[in-house]
Coordinates of C-alpha atoms and ligand atoms in Angstrom, one line a residue:
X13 CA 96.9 131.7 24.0
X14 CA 98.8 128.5 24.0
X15 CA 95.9 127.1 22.1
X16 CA 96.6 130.0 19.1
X17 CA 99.7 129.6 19.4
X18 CA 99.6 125.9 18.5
X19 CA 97.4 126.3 15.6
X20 CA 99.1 129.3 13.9
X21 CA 102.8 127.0 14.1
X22 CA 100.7 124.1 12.9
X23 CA 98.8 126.4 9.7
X24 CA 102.7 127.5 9.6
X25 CA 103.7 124.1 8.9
X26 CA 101.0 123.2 6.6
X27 CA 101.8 126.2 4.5
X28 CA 105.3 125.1 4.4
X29 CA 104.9 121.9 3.7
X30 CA 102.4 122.4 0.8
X31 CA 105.0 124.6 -0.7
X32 CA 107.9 121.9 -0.9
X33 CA 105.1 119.8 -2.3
X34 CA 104.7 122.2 -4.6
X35 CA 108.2 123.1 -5.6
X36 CA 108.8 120.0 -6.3
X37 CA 106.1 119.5 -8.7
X38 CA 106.6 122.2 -10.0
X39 CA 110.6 121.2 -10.8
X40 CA 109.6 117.5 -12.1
X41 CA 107.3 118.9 -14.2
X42 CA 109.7 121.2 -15.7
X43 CA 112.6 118.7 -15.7
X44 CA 110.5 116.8 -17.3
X45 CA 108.5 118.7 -20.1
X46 CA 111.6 119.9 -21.1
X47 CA 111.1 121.8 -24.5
X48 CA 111.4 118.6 -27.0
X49 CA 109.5 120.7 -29.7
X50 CA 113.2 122.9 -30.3
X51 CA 114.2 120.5 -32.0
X52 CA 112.9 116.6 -33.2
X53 CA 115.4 116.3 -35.8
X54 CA 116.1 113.0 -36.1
X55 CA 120.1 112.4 -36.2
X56 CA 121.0 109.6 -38.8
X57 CA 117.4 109.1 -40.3
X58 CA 117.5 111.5 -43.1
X59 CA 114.8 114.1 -43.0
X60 CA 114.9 117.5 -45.9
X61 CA 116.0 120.7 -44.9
X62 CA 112.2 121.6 -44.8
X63 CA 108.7 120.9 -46.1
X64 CA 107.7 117.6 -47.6
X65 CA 110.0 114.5 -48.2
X66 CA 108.6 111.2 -50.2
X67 CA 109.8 108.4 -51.9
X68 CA 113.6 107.7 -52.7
X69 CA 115.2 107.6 -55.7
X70 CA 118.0 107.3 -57.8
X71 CA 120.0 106.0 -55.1
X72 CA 123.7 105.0 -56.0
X73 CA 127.0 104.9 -55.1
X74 CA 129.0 107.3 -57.7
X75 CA 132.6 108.4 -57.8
X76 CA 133.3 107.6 -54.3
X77 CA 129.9 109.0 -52.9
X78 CA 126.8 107.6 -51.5
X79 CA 123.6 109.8 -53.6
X80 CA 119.9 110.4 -52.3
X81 CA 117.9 112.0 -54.4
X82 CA 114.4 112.4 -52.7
X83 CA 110.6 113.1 -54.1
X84 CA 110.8 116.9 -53.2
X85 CA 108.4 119.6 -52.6
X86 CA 110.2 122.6 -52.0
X87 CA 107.4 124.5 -50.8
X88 CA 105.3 123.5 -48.3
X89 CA 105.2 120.9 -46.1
X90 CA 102.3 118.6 -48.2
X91 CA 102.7 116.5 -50.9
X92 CA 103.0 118.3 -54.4
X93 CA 104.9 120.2 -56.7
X94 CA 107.4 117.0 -57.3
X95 CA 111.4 117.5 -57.0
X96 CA 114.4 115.7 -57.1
X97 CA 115.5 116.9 -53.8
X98 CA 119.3 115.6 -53.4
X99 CA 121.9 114.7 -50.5
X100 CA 125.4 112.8 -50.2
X101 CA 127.3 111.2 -48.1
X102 CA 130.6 109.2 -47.5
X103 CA 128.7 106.8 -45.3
X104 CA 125.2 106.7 -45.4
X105 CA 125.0 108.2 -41.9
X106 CA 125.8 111.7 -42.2
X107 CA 123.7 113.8 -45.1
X108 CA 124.7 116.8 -47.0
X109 CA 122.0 118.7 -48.3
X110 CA 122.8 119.6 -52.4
X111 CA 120.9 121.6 -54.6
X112 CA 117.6 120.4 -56.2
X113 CA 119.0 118.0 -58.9
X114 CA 116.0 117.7 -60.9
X115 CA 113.2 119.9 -62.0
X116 CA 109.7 120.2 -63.8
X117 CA 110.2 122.2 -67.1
X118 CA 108.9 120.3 -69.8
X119 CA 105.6 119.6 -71.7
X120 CA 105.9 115.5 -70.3
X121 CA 106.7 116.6 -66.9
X122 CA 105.3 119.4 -66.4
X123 CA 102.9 119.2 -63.3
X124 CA 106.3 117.0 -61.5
X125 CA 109.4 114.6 -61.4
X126 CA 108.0 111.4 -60.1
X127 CA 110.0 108.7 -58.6
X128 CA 112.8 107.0 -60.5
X129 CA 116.2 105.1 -60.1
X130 CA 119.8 106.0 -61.1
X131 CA 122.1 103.8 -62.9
X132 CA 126.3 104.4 -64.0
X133 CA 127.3 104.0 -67.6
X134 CA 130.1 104.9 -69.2
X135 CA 131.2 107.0 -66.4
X136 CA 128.1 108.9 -66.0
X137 CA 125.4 108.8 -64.1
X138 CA 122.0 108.0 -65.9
X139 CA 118.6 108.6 -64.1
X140 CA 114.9 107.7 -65.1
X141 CA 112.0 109.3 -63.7
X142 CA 108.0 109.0 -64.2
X143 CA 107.5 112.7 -65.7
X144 CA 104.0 114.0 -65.2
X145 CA 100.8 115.9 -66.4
X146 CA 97.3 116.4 -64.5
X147 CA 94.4 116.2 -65.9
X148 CA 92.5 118.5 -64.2
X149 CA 94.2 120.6 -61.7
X150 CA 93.1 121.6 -58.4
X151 CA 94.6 123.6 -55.4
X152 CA 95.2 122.2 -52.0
X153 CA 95.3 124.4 -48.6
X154 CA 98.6 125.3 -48.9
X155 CA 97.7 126.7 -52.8
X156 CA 99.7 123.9 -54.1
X157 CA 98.5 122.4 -57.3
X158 CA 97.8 118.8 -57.3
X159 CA 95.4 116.2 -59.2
X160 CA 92.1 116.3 -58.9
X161 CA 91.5 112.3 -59.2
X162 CA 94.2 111.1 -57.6
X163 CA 95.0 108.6 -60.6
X164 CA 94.2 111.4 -63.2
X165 CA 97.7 112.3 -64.7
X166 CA 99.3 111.1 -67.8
X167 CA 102.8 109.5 -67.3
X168 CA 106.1 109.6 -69.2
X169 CA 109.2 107.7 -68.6
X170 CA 112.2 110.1 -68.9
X171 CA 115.9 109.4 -69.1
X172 CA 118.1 112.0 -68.2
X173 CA 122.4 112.3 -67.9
X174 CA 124.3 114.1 -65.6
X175 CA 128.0 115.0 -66.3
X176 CA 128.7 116.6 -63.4
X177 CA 129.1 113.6 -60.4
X178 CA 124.8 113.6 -60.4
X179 CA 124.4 117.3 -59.6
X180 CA 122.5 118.4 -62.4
X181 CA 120.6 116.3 -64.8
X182 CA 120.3 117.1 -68.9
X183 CA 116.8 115.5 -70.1
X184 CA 116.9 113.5 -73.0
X185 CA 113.2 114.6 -75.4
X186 CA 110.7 112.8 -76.2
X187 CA 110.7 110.5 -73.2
X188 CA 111.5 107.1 -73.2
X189 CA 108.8 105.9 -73.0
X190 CA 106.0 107.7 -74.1
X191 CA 102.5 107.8 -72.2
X192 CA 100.3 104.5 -73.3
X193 CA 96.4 105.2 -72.9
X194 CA 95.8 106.9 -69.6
X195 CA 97.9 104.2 -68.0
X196 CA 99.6 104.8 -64.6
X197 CA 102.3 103.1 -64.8
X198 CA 105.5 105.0 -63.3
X199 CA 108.6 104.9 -61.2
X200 CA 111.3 102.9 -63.4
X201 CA 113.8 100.9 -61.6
X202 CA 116.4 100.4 -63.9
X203 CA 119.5 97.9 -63.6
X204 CA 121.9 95.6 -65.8
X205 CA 121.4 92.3 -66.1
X206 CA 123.5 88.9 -65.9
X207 CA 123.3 88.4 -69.5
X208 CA 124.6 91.9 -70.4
X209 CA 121.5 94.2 -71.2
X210 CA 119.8 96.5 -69.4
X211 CA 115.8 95.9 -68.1
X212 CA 113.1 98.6 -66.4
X213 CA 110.7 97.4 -63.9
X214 CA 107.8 99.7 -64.2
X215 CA 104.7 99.8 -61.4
X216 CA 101.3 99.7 -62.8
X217 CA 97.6 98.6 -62.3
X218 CA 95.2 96.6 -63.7
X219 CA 92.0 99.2 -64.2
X220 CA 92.4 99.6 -60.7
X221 CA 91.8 95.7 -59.9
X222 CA 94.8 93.9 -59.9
X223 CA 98.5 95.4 -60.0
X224 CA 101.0 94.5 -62.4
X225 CA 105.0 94.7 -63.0
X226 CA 106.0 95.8 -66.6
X227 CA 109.4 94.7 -67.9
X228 CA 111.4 96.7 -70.7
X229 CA 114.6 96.3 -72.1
X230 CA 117.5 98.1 -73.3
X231 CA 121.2 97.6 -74.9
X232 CA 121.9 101.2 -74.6
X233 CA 119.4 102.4 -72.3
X234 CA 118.1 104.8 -75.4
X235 CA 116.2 102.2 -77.2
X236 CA 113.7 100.9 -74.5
X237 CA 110.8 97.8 -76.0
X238 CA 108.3 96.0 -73.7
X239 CA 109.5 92.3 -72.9
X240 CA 106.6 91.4 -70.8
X241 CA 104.1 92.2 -67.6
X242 CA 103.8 89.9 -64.0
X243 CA 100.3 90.9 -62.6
X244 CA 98.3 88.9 -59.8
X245 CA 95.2 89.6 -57.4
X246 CA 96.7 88.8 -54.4
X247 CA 98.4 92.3 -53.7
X248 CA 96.2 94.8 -54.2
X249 CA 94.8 97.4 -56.6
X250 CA 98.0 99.1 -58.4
X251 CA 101.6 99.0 -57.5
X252 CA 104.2 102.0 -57.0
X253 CA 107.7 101.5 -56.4
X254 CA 109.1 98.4 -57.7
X255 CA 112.9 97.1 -57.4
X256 CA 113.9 93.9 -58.9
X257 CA 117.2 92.3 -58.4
X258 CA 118.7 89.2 -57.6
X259 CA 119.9 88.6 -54.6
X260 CA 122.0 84.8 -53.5
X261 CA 120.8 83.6 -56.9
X262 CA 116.9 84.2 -55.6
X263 CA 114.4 87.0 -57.6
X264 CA 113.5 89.7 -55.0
X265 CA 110.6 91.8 -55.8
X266 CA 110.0 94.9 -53.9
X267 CA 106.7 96.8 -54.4
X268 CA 104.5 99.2 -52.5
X269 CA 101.1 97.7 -53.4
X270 CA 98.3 99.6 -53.3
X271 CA 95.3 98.6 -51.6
X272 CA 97.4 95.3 -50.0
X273 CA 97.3 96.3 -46.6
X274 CA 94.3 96.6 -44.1
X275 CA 91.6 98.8 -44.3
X276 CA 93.1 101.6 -41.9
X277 CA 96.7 100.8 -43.5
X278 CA 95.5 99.9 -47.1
X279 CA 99.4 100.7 -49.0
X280 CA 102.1 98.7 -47.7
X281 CA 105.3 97.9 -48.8
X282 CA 106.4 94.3 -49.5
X283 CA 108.7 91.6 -50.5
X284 CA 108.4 89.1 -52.6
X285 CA 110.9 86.1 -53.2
X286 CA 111.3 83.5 -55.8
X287 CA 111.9 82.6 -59.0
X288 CA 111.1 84.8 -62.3
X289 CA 110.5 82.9 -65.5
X290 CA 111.1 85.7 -68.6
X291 CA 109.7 83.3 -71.2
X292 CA 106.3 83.8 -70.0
X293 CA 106.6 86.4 -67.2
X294 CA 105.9 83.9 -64.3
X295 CA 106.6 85.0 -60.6
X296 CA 107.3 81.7 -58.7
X297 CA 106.8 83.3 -54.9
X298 CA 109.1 81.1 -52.5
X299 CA 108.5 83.5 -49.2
X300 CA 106.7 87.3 -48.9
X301 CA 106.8 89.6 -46.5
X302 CA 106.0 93.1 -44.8
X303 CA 108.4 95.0 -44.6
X304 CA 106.8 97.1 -42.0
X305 CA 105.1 95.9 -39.5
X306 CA 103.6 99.1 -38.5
X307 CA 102.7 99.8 -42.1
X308 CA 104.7 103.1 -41.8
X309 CA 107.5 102.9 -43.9
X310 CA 106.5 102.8 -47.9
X311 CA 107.9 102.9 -51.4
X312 CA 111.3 101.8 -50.2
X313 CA 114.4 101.8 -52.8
X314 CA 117.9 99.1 -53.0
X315 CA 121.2 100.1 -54.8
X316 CA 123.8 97.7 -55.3
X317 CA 127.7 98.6 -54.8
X318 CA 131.0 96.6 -54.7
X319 CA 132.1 97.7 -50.8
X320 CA 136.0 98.0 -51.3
X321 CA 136.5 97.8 -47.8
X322 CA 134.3 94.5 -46.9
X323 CA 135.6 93.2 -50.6
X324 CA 131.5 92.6 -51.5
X325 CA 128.7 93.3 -53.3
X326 CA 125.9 95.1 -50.4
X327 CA 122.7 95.5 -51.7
X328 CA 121.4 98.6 -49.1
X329 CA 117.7 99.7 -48.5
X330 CA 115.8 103.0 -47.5
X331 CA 112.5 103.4 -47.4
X332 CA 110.2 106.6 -46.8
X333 CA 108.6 106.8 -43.2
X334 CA 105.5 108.6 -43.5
X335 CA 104.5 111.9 -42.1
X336 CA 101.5 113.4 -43.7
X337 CA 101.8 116.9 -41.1
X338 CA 105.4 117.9 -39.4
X339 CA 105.7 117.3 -35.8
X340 CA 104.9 121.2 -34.8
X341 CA 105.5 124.2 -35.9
X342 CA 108.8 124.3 -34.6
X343 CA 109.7 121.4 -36.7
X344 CA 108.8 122.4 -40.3
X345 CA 109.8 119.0 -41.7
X346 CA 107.8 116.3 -43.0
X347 CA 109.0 112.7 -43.8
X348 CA 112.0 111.1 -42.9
X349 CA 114.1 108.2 -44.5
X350 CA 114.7 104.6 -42.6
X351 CA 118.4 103.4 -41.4
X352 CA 120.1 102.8 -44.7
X353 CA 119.8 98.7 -44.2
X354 CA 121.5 95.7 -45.6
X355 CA 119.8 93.2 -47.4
X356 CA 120.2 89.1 -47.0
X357 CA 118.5 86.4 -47.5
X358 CA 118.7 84.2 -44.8
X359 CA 116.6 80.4 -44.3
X360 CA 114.9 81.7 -47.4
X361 CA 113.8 85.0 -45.7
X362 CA 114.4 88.1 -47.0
X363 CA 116.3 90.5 -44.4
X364 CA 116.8 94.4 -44.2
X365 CA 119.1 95.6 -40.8
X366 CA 120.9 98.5 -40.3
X367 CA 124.2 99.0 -41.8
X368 CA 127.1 98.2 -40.0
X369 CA 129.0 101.1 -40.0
X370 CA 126.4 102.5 -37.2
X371 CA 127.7 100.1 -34.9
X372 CA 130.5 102.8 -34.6
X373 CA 128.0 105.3 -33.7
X374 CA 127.9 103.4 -29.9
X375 CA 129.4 105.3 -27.4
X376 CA 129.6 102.9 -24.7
X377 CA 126.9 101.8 -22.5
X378 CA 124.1 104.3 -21.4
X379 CA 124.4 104.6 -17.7
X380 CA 122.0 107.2 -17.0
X381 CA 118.2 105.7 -18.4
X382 CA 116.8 109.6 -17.4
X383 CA 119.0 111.7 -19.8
X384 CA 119.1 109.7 -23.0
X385 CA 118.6 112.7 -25.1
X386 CA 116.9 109.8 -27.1
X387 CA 119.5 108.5 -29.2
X388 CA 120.3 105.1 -28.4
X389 CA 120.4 101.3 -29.7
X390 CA 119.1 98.7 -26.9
X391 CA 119.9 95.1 -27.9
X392 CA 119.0 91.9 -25.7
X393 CA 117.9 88.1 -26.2
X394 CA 113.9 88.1 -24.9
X395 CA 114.0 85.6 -22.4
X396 CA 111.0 86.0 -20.6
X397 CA 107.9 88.5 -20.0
X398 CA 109.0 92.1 -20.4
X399 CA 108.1 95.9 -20.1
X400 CA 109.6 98.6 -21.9
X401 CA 108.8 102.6 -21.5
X402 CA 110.9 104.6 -24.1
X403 CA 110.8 108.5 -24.8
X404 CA 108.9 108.4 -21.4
X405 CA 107.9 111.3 -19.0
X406 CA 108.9 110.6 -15.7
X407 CA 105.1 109.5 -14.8
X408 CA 106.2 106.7 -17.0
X409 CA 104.2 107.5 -20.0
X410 CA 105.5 107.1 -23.2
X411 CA 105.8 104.4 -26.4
X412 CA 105.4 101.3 -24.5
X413 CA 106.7 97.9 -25.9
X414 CA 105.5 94.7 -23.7
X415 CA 106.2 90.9 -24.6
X416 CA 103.5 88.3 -23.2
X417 CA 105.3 85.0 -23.5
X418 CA 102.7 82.8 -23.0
X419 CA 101.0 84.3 -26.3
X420 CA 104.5 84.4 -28.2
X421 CA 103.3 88.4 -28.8
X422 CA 105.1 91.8 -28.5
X423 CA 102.9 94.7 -28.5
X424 CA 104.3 98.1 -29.3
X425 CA 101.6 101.0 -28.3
X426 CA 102.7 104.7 -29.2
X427 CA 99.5 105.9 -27.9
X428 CA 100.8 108.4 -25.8
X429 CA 103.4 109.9 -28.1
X430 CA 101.6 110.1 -31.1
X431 CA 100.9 112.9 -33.2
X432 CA 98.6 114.5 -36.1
X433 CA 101.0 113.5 -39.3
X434 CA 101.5 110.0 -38.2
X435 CA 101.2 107.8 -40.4
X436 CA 101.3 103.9 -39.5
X437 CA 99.8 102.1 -36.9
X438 CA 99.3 102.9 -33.3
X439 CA 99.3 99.8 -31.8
X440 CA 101.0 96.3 -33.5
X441 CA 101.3 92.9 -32.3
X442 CA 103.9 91.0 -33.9
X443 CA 103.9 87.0 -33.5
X444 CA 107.7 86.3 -32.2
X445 CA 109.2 83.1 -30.3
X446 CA 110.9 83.5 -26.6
X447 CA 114.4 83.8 -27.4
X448 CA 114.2 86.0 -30.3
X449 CA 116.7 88.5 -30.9
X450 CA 115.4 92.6 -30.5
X451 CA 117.5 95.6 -31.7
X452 CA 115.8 98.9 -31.2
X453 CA 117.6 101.9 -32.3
X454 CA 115.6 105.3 -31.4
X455 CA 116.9 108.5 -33.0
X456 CA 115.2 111.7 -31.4
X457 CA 111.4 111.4 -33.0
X458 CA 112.0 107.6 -34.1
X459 CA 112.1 104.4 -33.6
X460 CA 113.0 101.2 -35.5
X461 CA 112.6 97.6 -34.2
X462 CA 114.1 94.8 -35.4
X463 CA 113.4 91.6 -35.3
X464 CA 115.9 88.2 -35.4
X465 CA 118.4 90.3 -37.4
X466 CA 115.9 91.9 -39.7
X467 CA 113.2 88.7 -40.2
X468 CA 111.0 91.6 -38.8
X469 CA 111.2 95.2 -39.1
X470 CA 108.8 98.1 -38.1
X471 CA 109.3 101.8 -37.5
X472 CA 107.3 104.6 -35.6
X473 CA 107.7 108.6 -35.8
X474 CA 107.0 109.7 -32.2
X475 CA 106.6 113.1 -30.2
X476 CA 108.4 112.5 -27.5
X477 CA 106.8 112.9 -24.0
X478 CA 110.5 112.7 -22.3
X479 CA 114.1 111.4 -22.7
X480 CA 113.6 108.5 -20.0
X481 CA 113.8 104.7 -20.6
X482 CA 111.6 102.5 -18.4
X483 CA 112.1 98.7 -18.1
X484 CA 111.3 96.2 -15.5
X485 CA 114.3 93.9 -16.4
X486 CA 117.4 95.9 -17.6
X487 CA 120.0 93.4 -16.2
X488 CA 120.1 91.1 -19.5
X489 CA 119.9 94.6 -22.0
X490 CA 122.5 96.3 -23.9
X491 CA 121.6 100.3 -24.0
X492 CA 124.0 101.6 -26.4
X493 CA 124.5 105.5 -25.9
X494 CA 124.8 106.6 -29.7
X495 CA 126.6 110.2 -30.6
Ligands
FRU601 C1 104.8 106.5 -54.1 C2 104.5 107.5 -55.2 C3 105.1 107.1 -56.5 C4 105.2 108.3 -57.3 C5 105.6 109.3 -56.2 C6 105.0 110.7 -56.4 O1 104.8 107.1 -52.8 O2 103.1 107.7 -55.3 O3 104.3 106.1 -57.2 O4 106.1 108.3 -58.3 O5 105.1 108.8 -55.0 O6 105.5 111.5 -55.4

């Protein structure tokens, strides 16, 4: 009796003691797969209401307001059906979504609006945009029409004026520039010059060998003639995207060269710095550069502006972080936009780091590593080997970052948080000295490191796993909690 007694308290405690277990799996687990999918929003990295979200362009400061227009499809989360989608802002930070500011209607653009840049004169704001026509359509899964050859549209380069603050846009026909051959050349950058004039920077290709720069100037930015064209082998196939300016008294070329990159990553976006000779279109390159070292972020944009605050010229970047799918279906947009960033040019380096003004976003330090609701900005010195978890489950997966100072190398592995639509690398390994400075800033469903101030920059779109921050030395790190 004593005997069955025994074993029935012992089964008893078994039972019970499996059961605690089992709670509290059962609560870690759901404390800790919370439901991220409601919403993966990022806060401050600009994303469209819905659907797809490419390049940049035509971005200014106008009467008093920041403007983003955006390569647009309305319709359906895929690339497409070519908008000017449009925001503004008072500080780069915060986004209002405004109507669709420019739209296909015309004979030259009638299969889309391709990327183009915004420029002030007179008081208004002028744009100029690659306006297209397919050769040969075809329909993609969602039923959007789209290109059959990817190269196999005709381009025009149209000017168009807006008298409203950049709201809506009046076209000026017959374009610009009017298509030459079955050339691809597209996306005009448009800015004034020292000497007085104005000058386009067109992207273009070489039959599909080489890529090339085309150079066209204007007094009035009505009467547009070719001055000249910079091509070389060394970047790839055909270039999209370029921005010239001068920045320090140094030429800066910015291109998204097709083709450049590796064979997984083959379009990239670069820098190149140096001197431009416009007697006989010769690029002197001092330094070059990624700038993204995941190969994530493309076809990024500058705009100059006289800060009245700072009392100085700030040349700011965005670029396009890739997303070919949307997170899930809870999360029906595609494509976000970087930090707006700063550009210098520092030891002859070209820099891009994220504006000032979200400094002010810090809310003090983050005491609590479990409930980061993933919006922070961790800054520290490396000073020796280190391990980083971030948007971590609390079985420690996550994006991990790990520095091996022996090798000099960070690696930064999102294999665990990745999705279908991403669109860089999953693993880098970046070449950096012991005592470099790091700056990461994570916003919901992204992350952007920084290197040395912005020597080295590289982003990643992630599906979060958890709102937890792991790391085996945290005495020497600044976590910033960011509202
Ligand atoms: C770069 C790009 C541009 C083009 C636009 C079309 O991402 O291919 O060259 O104007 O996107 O959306």
């Amino acid at each position: 009796m004593k005997l069955i007694n025994k074993k029935i308290i012992s089964a008893i405690f078994i039972v019970f003691i499996i059961t605690v277990i089992g709670i509290l799996i059962y609560n870690n687990k759901t404390l800790n797969n919370k439901n991220f999918d409601a919403s993966l929003r990022p806060k401050y990295h600009f994303t469209p209401k819905s659907n797809w979200l490419n390049d940049p362009n035509g971005l200014c400061y106008y009467n008093g307001t920041f403007h983003l227009y955006y390569q647009y499809n309305p319709f359906a989360p895929c690339w497409g059906c070519m908008h000017w989608g449009h925001a503004t802002s008072k500080d780069m930070l915060n986004w209002k979504y405004e109507e669709i500011a420019l739209k296909y209607d015309n004979e030259y653009d009638k299969d889309g609006c391709f990327s183009g840049s915004a420029i002030e004169k007179d008081g208004k704001l002028h744009i100029f945009y690659t306006g297209v026509k397919y050769h040969k359509i075809k329909y993609n899964e969602y039923n959007i029409p789209i290109q059959e050859d990817p190269n196999g549209f005709t381009p025009s380069q149209i000017h168009a004026v807006s008298e409203d603050g950049g709201y809506s846009f009046k076209k000026i026909l017959p374009p610009s520039i009017m298509p030459i051959k079955d050339n691809q050349m597209r996306d005009p950058k448009v800015f004034k010059t020292k000497e007085g004039f104005y000058r386009m920077v067109l992207g273009d290709t070489e039959d599909y060998k080489n890529g090339s720069i085309l150079f066209y100037k204007s007094n009035d930015l009505n009467e547009w003639t070719f001055e000249g064209k910079w091509t070389s082998d060394k970047f790839g196939l055909g270039w999209e995207c370029p921005d010239f300016f001068d920045l320090n008294n140094d030429d800066v070329l910015i291109f998204s060269p097709m083709g450049a990159g590796t064979k997984e990553y083959p379009n990239i976006a670069m820098y190149l710095k140096g001197k431009m000779d416009f007697t006989n279109f010769n690029f002197n390159i001092e330094s070059k550069g990624l700038l993204d070292e995941s190969f994530e972020m493309y076809a990024p944009q500058t705009f100059n502006y006289y800060d009245e605050k700072k009392q100085r010229e700030r040349r700011i970047m965005i670029g396009w972080i890739r997303m070919s799918k949307p997170f899930d279906s809870n999360n029906n947009f595609c494509g976000m936009m970087t930090m707006p960033r700063e550009c210098f040019i520092e030891n002859g380096i070209f820099k891009t780091y994220p504006i000032e003004e979200f400094n002010d976003k810090r809310k003090g330090r983050l005491k609590d590593l479990k409930n980061t609701k993933n919006l922070y900005d961790i800054e520290f010195k490396i000073k020796d080997n280190f391990n980083m978890t971030l948007f971590a489950d609390i079985s420690k997966k996550g994006l991990y970052l790990n520095y091996d100072k022996n090798n000099a190398i960070l690696t930064i592995d999102r294999k665990d948080v990745k999705f279908d639509g991403m669109s860089g690398a999953q693993k880098i390994e970046i070449k950096i000295d012991l005592s470099s400075d790091i700056r990461i800033i994570a916003d919901v469903s992204v992350l952007e490191i920084f290197i040395n101030k912005g020597e080295k920059s590289c982003s990643f779109t992630v599906y979060p796993l958890g709102e937890n921050i792991f790391t085996d030395n945290n005495k020497d790190i600044n976590i910033y909690k960011i509202e």
